[in-house]
Short mmCIF file of C-alpha atoms and ligand atoms in Angstrom, two decimals:
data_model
loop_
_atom_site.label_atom_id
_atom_site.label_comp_id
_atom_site.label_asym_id
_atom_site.label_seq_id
_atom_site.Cartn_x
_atom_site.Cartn_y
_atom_site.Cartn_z
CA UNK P 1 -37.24 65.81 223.35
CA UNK P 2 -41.01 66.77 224.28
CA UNK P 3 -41.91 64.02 226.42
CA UNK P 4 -43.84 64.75 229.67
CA UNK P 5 -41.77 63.99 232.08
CA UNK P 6 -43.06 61.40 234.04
CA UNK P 7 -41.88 59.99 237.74
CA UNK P 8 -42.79 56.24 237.61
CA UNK P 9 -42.11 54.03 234.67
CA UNK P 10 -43.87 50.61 236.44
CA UNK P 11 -45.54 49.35 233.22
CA UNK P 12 -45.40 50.28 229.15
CA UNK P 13 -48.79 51.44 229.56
CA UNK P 14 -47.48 54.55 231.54
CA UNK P 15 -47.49 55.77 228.11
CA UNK P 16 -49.41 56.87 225.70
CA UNK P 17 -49.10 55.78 221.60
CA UNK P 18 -47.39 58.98 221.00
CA UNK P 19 -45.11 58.89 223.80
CA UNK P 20 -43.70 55.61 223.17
CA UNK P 21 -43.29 56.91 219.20
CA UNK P 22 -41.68 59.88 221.12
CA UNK P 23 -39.21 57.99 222.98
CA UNK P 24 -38.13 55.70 220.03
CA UNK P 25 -37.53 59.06 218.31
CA UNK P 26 -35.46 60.19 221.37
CA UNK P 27 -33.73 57.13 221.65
CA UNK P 28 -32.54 57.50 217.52
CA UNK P 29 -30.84 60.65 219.26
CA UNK P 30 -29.46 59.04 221.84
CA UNK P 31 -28.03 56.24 219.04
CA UNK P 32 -26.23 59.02 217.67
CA UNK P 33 -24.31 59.96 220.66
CA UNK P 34 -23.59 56.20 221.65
CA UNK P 35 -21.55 55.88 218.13
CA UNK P 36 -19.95 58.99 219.48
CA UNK P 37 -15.91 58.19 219.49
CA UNK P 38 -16.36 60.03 222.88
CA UNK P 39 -19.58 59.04 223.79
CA UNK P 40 -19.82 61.55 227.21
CA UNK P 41 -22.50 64.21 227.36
CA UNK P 42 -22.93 66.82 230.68
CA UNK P 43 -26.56 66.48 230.48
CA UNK P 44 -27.31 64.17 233.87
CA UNK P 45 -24.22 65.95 236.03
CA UNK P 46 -25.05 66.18 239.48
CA UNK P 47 -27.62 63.60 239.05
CA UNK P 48 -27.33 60.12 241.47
CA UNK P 49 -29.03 57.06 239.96
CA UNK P 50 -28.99 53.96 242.21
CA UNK P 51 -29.65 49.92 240.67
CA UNK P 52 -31.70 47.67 243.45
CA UNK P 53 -31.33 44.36 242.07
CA UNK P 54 -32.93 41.51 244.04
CA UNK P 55 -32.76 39.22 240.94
CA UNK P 56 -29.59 38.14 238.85
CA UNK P 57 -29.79 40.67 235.47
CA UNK P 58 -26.90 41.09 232.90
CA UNK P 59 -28.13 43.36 230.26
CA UNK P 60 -31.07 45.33 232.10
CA UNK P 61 -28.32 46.11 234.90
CA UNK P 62 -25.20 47.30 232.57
CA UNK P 63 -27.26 48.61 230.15
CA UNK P 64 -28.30 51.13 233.20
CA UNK P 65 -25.57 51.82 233.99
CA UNK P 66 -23.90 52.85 230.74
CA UNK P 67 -26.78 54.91 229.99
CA UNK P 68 -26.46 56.90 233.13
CA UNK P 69 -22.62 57.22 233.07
CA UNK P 70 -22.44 58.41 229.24
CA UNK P 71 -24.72 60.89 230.95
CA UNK P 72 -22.57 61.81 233.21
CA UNK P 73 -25.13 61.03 236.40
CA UNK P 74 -23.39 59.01 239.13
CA UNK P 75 -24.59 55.19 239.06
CA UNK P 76 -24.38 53.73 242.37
CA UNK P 77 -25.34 49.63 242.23
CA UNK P 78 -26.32 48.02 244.87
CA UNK P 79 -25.70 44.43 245.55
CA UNK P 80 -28.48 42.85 247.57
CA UNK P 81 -27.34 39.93 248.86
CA UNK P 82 -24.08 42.27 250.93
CA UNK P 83 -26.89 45.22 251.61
CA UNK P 84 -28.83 45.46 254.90
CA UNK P 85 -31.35 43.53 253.33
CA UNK P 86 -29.84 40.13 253.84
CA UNK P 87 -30.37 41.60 257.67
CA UNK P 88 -34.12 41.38 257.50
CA UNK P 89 -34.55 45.24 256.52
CA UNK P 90 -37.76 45.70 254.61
CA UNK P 91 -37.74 46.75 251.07
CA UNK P 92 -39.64 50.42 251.68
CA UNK P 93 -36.66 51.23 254.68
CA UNK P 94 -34.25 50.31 251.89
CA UNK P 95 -35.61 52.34 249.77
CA UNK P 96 -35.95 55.31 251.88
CA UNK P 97 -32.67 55.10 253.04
CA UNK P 98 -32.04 55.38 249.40
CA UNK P 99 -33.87 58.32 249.27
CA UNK P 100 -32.18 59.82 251.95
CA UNK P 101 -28.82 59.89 250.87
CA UNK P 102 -30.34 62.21 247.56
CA UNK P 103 -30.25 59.64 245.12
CA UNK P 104 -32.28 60.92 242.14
CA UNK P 105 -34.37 57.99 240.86
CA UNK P 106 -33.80 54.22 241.09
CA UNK P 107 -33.99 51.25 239.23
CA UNK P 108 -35.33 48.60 240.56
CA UNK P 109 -36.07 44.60 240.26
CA UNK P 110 -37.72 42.10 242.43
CA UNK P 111 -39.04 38.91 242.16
CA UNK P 112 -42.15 40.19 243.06
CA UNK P 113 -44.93 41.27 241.16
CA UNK P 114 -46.05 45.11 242.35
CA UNK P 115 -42.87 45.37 244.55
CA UNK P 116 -42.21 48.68 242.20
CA UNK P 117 -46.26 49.88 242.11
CA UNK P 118 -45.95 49.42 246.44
CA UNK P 119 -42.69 51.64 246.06
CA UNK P 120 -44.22 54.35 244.17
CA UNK P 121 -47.19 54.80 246.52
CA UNK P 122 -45.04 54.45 249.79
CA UNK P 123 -42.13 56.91 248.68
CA UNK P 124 -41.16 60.12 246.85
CA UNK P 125 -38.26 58.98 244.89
CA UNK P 126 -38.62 58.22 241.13
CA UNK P 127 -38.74 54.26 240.15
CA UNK P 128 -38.54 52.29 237.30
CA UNK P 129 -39.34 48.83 236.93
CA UNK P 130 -36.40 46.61 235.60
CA UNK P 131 -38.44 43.61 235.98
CA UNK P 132 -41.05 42.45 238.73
CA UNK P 133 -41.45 38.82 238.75
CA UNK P 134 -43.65 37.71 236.15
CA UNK P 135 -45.56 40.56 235.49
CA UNK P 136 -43.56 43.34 233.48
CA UNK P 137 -40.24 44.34 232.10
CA UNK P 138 -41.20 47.68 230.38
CA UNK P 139 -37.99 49.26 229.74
CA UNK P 140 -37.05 45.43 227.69
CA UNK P 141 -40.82 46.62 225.76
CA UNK P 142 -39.72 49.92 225.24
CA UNK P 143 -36.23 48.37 223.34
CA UNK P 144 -38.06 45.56 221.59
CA UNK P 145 -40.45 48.48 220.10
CA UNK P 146 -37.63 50.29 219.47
CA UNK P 147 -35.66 47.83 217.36
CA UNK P 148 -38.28 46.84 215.22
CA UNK P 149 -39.11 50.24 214.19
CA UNK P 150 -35.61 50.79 213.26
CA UNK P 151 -35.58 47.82 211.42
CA UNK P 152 -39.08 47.99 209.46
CA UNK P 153 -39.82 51.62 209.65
CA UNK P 154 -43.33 50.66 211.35
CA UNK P 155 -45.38 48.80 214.13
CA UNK P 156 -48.74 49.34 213.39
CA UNK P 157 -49.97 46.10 211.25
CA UNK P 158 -46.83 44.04 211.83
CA UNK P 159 -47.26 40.18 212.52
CA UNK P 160 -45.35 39.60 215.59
CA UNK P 161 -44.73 36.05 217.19
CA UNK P 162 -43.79 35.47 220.29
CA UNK P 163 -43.12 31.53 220.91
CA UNK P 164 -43.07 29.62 224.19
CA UNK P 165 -43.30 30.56 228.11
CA UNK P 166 -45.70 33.19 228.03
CA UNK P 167 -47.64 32.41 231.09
CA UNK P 168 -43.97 33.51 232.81
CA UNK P 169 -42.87 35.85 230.98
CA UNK P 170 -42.92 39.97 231.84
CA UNK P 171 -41.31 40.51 228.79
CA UNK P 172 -44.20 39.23 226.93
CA UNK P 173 -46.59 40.72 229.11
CA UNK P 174 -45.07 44.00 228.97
CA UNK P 175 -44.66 43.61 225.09
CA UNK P 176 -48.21 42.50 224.25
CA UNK P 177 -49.15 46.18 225.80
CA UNK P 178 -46.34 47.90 224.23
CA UNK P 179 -47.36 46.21 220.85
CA UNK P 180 -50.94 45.82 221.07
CA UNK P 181 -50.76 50.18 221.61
CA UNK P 182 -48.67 50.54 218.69
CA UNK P 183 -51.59 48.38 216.50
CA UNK P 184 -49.00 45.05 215.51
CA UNK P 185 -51.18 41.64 215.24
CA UNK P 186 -50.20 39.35 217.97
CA UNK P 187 -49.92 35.34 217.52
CA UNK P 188 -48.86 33.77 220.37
CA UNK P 189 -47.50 30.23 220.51
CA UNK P 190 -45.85 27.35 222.81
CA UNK P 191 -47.37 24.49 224.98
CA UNK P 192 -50.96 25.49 226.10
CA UNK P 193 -49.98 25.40 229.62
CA UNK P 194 -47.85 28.14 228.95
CA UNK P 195 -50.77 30.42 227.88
CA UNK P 196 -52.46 32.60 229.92
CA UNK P 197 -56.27 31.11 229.42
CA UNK P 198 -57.22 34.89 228.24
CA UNK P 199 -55.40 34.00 224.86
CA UNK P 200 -56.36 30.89 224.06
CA UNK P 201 -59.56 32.00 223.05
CA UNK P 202 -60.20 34.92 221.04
CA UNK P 203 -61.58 37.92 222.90
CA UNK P 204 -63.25 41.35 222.39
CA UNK P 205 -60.53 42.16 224.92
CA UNK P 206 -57.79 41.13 222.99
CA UNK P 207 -59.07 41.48 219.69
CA UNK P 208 -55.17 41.68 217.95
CA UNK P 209 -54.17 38.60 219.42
CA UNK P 210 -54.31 34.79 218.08
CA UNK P 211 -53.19 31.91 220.01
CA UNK P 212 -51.88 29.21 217.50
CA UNK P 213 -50.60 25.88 219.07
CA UNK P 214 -48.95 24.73 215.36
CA UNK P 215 -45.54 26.91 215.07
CA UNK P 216 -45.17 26.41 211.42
CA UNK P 217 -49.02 28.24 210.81
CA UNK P 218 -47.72 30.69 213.84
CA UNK P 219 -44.80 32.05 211.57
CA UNK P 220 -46.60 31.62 208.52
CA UNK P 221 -46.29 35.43 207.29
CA UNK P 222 -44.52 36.72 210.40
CA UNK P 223 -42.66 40.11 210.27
CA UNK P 224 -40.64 39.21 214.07
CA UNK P 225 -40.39 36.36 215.54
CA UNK P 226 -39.62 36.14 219.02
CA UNK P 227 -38.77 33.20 221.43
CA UNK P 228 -38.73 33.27 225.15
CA UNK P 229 -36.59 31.45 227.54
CA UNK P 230 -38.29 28.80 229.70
CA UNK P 231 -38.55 30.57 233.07
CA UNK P 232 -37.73 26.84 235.23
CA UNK P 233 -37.14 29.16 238.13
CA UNK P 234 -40.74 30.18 238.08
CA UNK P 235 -42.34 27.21 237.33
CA UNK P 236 -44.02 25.39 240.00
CA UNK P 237 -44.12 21.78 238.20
CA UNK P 238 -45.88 19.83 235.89
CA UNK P 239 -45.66 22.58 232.75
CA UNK P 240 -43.54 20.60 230.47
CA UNK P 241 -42.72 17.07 230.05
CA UNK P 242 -38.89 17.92 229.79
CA UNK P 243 -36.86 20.41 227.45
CA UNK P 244 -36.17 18.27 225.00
CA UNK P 245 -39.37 17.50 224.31
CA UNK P 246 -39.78 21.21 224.57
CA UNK P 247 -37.69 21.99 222.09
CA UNK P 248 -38.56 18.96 219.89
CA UNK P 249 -41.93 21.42 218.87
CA UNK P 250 -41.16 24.55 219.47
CA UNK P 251 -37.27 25.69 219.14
CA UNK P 252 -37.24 28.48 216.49
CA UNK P 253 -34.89 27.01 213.73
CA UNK P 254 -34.06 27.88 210.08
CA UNK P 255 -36.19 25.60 208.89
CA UNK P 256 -39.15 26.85 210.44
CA UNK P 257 -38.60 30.46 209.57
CA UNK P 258 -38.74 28.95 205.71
CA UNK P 259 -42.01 29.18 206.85
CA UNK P 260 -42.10 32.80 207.65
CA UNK P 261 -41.27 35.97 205.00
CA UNK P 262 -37.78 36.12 203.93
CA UNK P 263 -37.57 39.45 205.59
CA UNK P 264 -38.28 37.99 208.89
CA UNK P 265 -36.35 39.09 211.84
CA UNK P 266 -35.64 37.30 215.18
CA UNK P 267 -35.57 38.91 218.63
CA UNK P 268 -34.86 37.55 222.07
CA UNK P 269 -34.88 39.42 225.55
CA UNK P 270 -32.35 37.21 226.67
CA UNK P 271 -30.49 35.12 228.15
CA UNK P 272 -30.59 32.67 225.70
CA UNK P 273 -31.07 29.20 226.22
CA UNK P 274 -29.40 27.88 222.78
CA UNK P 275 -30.50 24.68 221.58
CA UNK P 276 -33.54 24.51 223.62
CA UNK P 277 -35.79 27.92 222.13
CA UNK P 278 -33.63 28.96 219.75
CA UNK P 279 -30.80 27.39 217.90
CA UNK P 280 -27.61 28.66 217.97
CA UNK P 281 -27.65 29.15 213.88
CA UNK P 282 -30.29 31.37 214.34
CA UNK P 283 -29.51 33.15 217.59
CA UNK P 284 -26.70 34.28 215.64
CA UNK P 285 -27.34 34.25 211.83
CA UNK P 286 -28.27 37.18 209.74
CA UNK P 287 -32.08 37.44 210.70
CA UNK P 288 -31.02 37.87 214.40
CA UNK P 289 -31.58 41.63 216.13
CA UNK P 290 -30.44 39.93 218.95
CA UNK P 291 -27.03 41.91 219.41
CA UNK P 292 -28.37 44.90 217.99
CA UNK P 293 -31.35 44.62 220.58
CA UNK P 294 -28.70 45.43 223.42
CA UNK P 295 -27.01 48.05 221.86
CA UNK P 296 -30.58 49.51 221.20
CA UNK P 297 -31.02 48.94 225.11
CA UNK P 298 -28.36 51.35 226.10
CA UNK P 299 -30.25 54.51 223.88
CA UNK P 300 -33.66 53.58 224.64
CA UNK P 301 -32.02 54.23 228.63
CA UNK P 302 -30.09 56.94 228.05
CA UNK P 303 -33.43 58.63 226.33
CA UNK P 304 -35.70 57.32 229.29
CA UNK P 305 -32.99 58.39 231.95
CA UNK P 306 -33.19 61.70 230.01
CA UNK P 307 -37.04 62.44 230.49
CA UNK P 308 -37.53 61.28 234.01
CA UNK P 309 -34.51 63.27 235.02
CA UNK P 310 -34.22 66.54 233.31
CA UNK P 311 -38.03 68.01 233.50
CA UNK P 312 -35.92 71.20 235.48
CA UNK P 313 -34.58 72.72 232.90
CA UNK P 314 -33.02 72.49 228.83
CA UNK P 315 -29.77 70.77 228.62
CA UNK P 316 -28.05 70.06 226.51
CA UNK P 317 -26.94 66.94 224.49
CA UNK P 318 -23.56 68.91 223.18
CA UNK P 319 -20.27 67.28 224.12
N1 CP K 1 -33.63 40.88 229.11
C1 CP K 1 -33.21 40.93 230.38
O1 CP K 1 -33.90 41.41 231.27
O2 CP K 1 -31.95 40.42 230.59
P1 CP K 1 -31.21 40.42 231.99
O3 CP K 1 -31.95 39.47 232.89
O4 CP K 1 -29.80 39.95 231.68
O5 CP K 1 -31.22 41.82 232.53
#
């Protein structure tokens, strides 16, 4: 456990290559203790972690708070829609009110982009970014990283996929960093209107990433492929004709991964929309990580949890 500590995780690209390969090794650690028939360690005791949710989350939020509880920290969650917010109190006076009561560090998401960037320059209290509208989800990066190296054994030189709504999607924004640091090679693919106009051409810039519009040369020789849900509730208008027709081209199904290696895995943030970019055989059929990528969630937490939070002194991770 050597990484610097650090008091703001807002993006992936607060860290360096070797402290993302550092966390995935922490977060094998913190695997261990998750299979633990007791799975309860003293290390975070004393510690108060809060959840500011201003945007509906199932995984992201429970994952949270399962990391800081088998940590022993206390996780307080706040519901937004009963807190004083729904009064017209500002985000920062919610958040230093937060800070007043000695909460430790807290995790936040908002629907919009920087909310967490404004937080950390207006306040003292440790943040990290569970999502900020469209623009990054690193903690999802950090798991998605974390999966595929326990599944392949590397990142560097992978061919990674990721099919669909990228023009919406933090996940992918926060993954093309996370990946693109790590060295995979990056072939994006979906409807042209869902592609930032940076990738549709290649660019010095992004010299490891290919757009491809045709979804059967996109998985040709992929390593991961990953579909992303249709954000509708971001979408202004006029992206798509209609989902069907959406997932008439570009739902990932068995048949198109016989166009992939047989090795090929699948991986999905999540929710899923079954049916409509992914189908349900393959959402839950033996190339899916899917499951395995929430599990993996709870560690990579728990190990992220564990750096911001314990810079003071060694702890232990003993029963
Ligand atoms: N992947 C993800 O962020 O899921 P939730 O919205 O359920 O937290």
């Amino acid at each position: 456990m050597k990484i610097n500590p650090k008091k703001y995780l807002l993006d992936i690209d607060c860290y360096s290559k070797e402290e993302i390969l550092q966390i995935i090794n922490d977060s094998k650690i913190m695997m261990e203790i998750l299979n633990r028939k007791v799975k309860k360690i003293p290390t975070l005791r004393g510690k108060t972690i809060v959840t500011l949710f201003y945007e509906p989350s199932t995984r992201t939020r429970i994952s949270f708070e399962q990391a800081g509880k088998i940590l022993n920290a206390d996780v307080i969650n706040i519901a937004t829609k009963e807190s004083s917010s729904n009064k017209g109190e500002s985000l920062l006076n919610t958040i230093l009110t937060i800070q007043s009561i000695k909460a430790d560090l807290i995790i936040i998401r908002h629907p919009h982009a920087g909310a967490p960037y404004f937080l950390a320059k207006n306040s003292e209290i440790p943040i990290i970014n569970a999502g900020d509208g469209s623009h990054a989800h690193p903690t999802q990066s950090l798991l998605d990283l974390y999966t595929i190296h326990n599944n392949i054994g590397q990142i560097e030189n992978l061919n990674i996929v990721m099919v669909g709504d990228i023009l919406y999607s933090r996940v992918a924004r926060s993954n093309i960093l996370g990946l693109s640091i790590l060295g995979a090679n990056i072939t994006l693919c979906g409807p042209k209107t869902l592609i930032p106009n940076e990738f549709l051409s290649k660019s010095q810039l992004f010299n490891n990433i290919t757009f491809e519009h045709s979804l059967k040369k996109a998985v040709n020789n992929a390593d991961i492929v990953m579909p992303l849900r249709i954000q509708l509730e971001r979408q202004s208008s006029g992206h798509l004709p209609n989902l069907e027709e959406y997932s008439k081209h570009w739902c990932i199904t068995n048949d198109i991964l016989k166009f992939a290696k047989p090795s090929v895995k699948i991986l999905h943030p999540g929710p899923m929309n079954e049916g409509i970019e992914i189908s349900s055989e393959v959402a839950h059929g033996s190339k899916s990580l899917i499951k395995e990528q929430v599990t993996n969630g709870v560690a990579v937490r728990m190990a992220l949890l564990y750096s911001m939070l314990n810079s003071e002194s060694k702890m232990s991770l003993e029963e």
